[in-house]
Tab-separated table of C-alpha atoms in Angstrom:
chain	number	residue	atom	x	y	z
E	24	UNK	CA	110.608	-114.789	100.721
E	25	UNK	CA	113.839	-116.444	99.399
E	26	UNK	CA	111.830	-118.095	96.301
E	27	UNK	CA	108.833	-115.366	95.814
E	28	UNK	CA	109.821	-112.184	97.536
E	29	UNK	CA	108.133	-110.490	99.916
E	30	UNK	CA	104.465	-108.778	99.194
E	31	UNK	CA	102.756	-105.455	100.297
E	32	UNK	CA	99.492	-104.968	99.446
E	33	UNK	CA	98.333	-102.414	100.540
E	34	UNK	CA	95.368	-99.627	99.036
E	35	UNK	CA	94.366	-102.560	96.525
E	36	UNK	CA	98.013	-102.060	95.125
E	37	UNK	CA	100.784	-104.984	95.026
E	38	UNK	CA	104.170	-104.509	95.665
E	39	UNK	CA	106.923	-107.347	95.431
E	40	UNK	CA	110.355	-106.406	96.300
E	41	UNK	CA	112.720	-109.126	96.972
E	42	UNK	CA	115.135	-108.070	100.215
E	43	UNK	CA	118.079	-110.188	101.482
E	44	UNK	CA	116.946	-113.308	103.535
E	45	UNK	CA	119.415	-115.422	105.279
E	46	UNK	CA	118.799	-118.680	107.294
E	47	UNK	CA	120.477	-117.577	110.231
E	48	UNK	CA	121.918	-114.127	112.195
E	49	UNK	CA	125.415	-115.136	111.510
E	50	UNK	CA	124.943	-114.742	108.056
E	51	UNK	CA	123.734	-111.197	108.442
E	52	UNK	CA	126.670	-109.956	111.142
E	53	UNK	CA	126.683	-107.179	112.836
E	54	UNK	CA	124.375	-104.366	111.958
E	55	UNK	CA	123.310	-100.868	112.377
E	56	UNK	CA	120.128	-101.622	113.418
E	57	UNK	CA	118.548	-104.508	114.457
E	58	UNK	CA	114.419	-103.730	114.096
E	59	UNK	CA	112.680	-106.497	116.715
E	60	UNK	CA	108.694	-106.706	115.697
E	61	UNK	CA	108.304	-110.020	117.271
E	62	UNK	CA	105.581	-111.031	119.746
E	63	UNK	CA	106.760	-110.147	123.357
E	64	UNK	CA	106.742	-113.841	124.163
E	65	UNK	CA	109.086	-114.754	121.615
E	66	UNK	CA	111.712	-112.844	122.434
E	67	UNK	CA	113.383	-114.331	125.335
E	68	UNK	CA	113.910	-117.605	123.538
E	69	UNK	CA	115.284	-115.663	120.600
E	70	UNK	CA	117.213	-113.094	122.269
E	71	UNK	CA	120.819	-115.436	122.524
E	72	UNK	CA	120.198	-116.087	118.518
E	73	UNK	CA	120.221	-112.312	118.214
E	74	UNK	CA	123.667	-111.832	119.663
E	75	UNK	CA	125.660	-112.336	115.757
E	76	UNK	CA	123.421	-109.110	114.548
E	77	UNK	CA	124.983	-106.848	117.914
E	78	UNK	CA	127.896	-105.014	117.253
E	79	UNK	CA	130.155	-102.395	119.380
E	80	UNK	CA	127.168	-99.631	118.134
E	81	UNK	CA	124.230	-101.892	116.805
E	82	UNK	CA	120.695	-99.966	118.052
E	83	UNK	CA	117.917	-102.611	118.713
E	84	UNK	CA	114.621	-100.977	118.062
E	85	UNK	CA	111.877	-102.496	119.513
E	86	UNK	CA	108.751	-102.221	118.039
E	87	UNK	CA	107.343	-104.789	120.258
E	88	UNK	CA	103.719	-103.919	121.443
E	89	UNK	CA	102.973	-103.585	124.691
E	90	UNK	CA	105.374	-102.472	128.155
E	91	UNK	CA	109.058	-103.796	126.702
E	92	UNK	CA	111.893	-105.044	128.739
E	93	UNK	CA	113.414	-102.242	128.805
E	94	UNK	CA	110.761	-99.712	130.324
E	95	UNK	CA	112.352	-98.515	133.803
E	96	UNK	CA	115.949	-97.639	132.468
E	97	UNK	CA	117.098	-94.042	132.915
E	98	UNK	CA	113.813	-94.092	134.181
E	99	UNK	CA	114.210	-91.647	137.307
E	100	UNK	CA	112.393	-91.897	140.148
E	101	UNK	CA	111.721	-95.143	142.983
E	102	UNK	CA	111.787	-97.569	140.078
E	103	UNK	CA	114.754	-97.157	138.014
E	104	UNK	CA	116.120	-99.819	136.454
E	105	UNK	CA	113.345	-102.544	137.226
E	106	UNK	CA	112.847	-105.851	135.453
E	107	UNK	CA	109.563	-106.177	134.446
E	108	UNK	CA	108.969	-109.991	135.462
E	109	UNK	CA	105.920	-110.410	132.929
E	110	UNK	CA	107.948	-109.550	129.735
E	111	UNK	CA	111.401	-110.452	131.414
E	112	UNK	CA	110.965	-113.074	133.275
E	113	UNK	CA	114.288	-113.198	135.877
E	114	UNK	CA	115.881	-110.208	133.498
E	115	UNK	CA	117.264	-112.472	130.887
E	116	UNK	CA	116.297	-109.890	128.454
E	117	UNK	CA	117.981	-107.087	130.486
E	118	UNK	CA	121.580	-109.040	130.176
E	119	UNK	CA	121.286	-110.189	126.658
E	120	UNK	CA	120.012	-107.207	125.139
E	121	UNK	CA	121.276	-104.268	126.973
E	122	UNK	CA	118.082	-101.669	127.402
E	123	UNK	CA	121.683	-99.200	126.302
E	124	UNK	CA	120.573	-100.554	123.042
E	125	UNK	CA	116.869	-100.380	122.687
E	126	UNK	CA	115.455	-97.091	120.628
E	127	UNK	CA	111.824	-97.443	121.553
E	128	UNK	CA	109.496	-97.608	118.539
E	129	UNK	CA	105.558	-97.218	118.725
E	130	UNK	CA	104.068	-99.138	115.645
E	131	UNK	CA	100.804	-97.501	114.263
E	132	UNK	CA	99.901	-99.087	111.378
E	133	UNK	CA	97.297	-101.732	111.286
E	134	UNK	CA	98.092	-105.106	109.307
E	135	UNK	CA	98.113	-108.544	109.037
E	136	UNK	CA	100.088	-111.437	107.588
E	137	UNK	CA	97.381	-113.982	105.546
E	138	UNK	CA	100.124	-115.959	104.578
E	139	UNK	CA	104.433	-116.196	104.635
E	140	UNK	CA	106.084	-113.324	102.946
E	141	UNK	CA	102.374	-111.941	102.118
E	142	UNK	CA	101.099	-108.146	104.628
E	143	UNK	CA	98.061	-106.748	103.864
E	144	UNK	CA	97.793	-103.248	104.698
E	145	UNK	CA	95.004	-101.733	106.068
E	146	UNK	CA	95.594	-98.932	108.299
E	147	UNK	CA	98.387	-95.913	109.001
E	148	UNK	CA	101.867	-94.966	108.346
E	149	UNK	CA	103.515	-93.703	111.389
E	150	UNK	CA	106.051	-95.062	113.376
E	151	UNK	CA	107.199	-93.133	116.372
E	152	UNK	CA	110.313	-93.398	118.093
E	153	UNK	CA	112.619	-92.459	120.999
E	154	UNK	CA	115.433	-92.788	123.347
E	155	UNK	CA	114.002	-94.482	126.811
E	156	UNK	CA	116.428	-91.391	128.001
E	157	UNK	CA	114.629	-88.624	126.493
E	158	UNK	CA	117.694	-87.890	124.341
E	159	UNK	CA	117.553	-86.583	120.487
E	160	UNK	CA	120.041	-89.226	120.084
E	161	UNK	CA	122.515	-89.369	116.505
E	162	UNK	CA	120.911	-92.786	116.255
E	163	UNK	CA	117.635	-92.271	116.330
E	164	UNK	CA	117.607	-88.543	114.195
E	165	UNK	CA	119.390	-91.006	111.834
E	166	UNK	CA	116.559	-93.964	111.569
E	167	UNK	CA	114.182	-91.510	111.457
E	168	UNK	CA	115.680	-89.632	108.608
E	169	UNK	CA	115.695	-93.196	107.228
E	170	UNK	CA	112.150	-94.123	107.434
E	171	UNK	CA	111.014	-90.523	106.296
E	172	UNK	CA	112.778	-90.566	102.739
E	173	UNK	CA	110.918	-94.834	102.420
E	174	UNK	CA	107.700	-92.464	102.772
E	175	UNK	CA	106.585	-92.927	106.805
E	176	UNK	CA	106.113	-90.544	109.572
E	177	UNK	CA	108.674	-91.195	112.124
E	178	UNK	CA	109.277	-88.552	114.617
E	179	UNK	CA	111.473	-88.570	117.571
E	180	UNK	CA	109.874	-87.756	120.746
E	181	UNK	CA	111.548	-86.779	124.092
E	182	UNK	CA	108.710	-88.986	125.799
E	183	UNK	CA	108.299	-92.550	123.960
E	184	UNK	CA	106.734	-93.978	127.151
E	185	UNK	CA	104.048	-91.497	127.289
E	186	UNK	CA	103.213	-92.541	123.376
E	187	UNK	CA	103.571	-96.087	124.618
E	188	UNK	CA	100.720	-96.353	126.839
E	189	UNK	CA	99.031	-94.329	124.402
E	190	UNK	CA	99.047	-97.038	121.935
E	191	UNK	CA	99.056	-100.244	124.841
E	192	UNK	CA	95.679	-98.198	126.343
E	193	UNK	CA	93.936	-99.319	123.256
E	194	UNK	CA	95.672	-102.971	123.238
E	195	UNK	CA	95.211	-103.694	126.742
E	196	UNK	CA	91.556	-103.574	126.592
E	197	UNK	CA	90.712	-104.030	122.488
E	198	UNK	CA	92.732	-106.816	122.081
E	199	UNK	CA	91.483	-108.898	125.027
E	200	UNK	CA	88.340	-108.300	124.468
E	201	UNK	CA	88.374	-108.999	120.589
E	202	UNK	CA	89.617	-112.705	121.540
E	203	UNK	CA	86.899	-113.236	124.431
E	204	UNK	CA	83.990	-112.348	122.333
E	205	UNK	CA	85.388	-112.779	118.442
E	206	UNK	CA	84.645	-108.909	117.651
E	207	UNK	CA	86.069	-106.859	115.291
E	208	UNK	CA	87.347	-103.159	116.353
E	209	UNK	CA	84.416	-101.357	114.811
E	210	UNK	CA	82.244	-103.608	116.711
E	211	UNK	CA	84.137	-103.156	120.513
E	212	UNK	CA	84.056	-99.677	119.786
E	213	UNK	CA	80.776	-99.378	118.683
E	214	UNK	CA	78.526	-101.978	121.040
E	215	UNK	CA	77.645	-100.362	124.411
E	216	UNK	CA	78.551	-102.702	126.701
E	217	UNK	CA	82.198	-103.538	125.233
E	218	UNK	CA	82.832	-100.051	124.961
E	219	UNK	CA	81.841	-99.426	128.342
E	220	UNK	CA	84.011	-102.509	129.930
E	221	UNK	CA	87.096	-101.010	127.288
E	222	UNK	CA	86.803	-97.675	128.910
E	223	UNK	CA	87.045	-99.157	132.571
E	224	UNK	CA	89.900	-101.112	132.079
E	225	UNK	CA	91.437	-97.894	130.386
E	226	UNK	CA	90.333	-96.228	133.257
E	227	UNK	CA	92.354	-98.446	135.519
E	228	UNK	CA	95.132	-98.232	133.303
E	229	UNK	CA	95.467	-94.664	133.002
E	230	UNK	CA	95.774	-94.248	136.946
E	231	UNK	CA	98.875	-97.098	137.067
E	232	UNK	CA	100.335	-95.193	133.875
E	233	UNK	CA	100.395	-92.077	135.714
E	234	UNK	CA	101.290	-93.308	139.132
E	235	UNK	CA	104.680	-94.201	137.128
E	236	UNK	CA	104.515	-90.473	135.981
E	237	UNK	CA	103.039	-90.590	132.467
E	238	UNK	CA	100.922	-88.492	131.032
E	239	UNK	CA	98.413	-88.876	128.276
E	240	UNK	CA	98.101	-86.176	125.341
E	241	UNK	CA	94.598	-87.155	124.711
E	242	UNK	CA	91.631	-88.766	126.700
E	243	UNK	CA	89.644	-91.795	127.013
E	244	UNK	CA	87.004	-91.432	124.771
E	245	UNK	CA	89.593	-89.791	121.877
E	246	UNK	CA	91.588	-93.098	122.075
E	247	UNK	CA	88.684	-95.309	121.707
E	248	UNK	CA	87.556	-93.090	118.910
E	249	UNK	CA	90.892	-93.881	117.273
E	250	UNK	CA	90.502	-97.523	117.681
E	251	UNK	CA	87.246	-97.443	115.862
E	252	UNK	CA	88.587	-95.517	112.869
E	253	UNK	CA	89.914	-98.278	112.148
E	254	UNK	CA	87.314	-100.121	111.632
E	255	UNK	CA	86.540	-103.211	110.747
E	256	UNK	CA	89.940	-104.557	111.589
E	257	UNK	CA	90.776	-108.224	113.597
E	258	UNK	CA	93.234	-107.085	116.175
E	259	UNK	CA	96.568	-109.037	116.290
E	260	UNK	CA	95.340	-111.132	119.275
E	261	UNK	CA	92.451	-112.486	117.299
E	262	UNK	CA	93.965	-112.998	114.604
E	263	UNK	CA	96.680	-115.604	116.967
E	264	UNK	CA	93.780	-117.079	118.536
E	265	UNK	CA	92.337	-118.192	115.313
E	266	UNK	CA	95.536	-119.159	114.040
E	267	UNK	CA	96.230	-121.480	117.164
E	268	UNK	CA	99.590	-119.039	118.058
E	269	UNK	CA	100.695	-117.820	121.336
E	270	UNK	CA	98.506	-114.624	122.499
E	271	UNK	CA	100.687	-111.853	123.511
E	272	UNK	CA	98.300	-111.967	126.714
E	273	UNK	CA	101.305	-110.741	129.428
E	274	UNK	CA	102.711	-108.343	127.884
E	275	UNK	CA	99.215	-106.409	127.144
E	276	UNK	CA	97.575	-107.011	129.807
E	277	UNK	CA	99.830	-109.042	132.624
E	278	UNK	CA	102.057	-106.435	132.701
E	279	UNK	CA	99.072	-103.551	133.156
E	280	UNK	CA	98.657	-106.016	136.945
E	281	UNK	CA	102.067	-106.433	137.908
E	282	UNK	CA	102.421	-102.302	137.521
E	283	UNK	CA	99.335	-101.840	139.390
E	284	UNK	CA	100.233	-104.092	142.330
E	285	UNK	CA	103.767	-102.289	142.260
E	286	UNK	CA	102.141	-98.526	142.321
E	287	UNK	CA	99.275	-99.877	144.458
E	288	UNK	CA	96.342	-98.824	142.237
E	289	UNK	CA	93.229	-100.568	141.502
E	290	UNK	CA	92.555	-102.486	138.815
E	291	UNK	CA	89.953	-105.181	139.392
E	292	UNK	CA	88.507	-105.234	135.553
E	293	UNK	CA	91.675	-105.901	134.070
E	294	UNK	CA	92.038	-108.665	136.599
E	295	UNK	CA	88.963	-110.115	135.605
E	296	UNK	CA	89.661	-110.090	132.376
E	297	UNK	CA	93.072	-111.243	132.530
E	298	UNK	CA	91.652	-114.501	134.567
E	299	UNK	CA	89.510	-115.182	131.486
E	300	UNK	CA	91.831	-114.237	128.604
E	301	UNK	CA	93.989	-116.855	130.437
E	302	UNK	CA	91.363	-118.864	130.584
E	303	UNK	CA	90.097	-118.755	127.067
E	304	UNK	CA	93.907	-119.242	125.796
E	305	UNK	CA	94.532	-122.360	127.214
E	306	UNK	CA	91.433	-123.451	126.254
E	307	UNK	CA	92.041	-122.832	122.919
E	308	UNK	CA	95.811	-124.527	123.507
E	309	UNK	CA	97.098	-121.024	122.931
E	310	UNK	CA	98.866	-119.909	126.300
């Protein structure tokens, strides 16, 4: 990005703008806003190289798919305050990035990165964010003011985790299955079978998501109706298993078991598939 800029394509139109890249966080400094869009796995080994970026007020927003770090914070009820062990393993996270920090931040749009400093666009605009307390926060009214005049839909919402397992309902099941069997979205959605095994471990999901006292806007069969809007779209886990990365297997999916064991709910296909994801990733020498 240093020597060619960074490129959007997106709607068969090419944009090049050429942003500020530095080589390290201390040449940044502190910041306003510190906007995390790694892979879940990452960012416990990147988390101490963060700490330059954090100052006195710096909001990290973490637009991290999946159930984040920093999930059970001002979360009331039995559970408050929790480390989730399969994103934060021994609560490293929790210390070095403070959950006070974290704006939560659903990521909608549907992309992927064919080559370094190159995203091709292929899907939505919205970006949805929120306080893990519920709070219309000065922060967050103020990045979403932000991202509204750059052209995106960015509302604050009083309940991000609710959107959250909106969008990891689709993950959880789409994205496993897409690297077991090689399928694009239109194709899961759209073959009997796979849509049928998607909207059990949904299913499953749904009852651990509301034993922790979420509640979903829409049902099933609308959220796998989203997912195939898409189309024909490789989902990000594909796309890592063909590119010999890390699959962000634990934090989709992992995570969906440990909260199920913890609520005591059911959740035998996501097990299964789980076993096999695992399976298939270190097969592949990619987990």
């Amino acid at each position: 990005m240093q020597a060619h800029g960074l490129k959007l394509i997106s709607e068969g139109e090419e944009t090049v703008v050429r942003p500020r890249c530095v080589e390290t966080a201390a040449e940044a400094g502190p910041q306003d806003y510190v906007v995390v869009t790694l892979k879940a796995h990452a960012l416990p080994k990147v988390a101490p190289q963060m700490q330059p970026l954090l100052g006195p007020e710096t909001a990290i927003v973490s637009a991290v798919n999946g159930i984040p770090w920093w999930y059970f914070y001002k979360l009331a009820g039995p559970h408050e305050d929790r480390r989730v062990e399969s994103v934060d393993p021994g609560g490293a996270l929790w210390e070095t990035l403070h959950p006070s920090r974290a704006i939560g931040c659903i990521v909608y749009p549907a992309a992927d990165v064919p080559e370094p400093g190159v995203v091709n666009h292929t899907y939505g605009d919205r970006f949805t964010l929120g306080e893990p307390d519920g709070s219309r926060s000065p922060r967050a009214n103020a990045l979403s003011a932000a991202l509204v005049a750059a052209g995106f839909k960015a509302p604050v919402r009083p309940k991000i985790r609710d959107e959250l397992w909106v969008k990891l309902w689709g993950n959880l099941a789409f994205n496993p299955l897409s690297a077991l069997t090689g399928a694009t979205l239109d194709v899961i959605t759209g073959d009997p079978e796979l849509r049928a095994v998607c909207r059990t471990m949904m299913l499953e999901a749904q009852g651990v998501a509301e034993a922790l006292g979420t509640r979903f806007a829409i049902d099933v069969d609308k959220r796998i109706a989203g997912g195939a809007e898409v189309g024909a779209h490789k989902t990000s886990m594909l796309q890592d298993l063909e590119r010999g990365r890390p699959m962000e297997i634990d934090a989709l999916l992992g995570v969906v078991v440990e909260l199920a064991a913890l609520v005591e709910r059911p959740a035998p296909t996501c097990q299964t598939v789980l076993a096999l994801l695992r399976t298939r990733g270190r097969l592949a020498g990619c987990y």
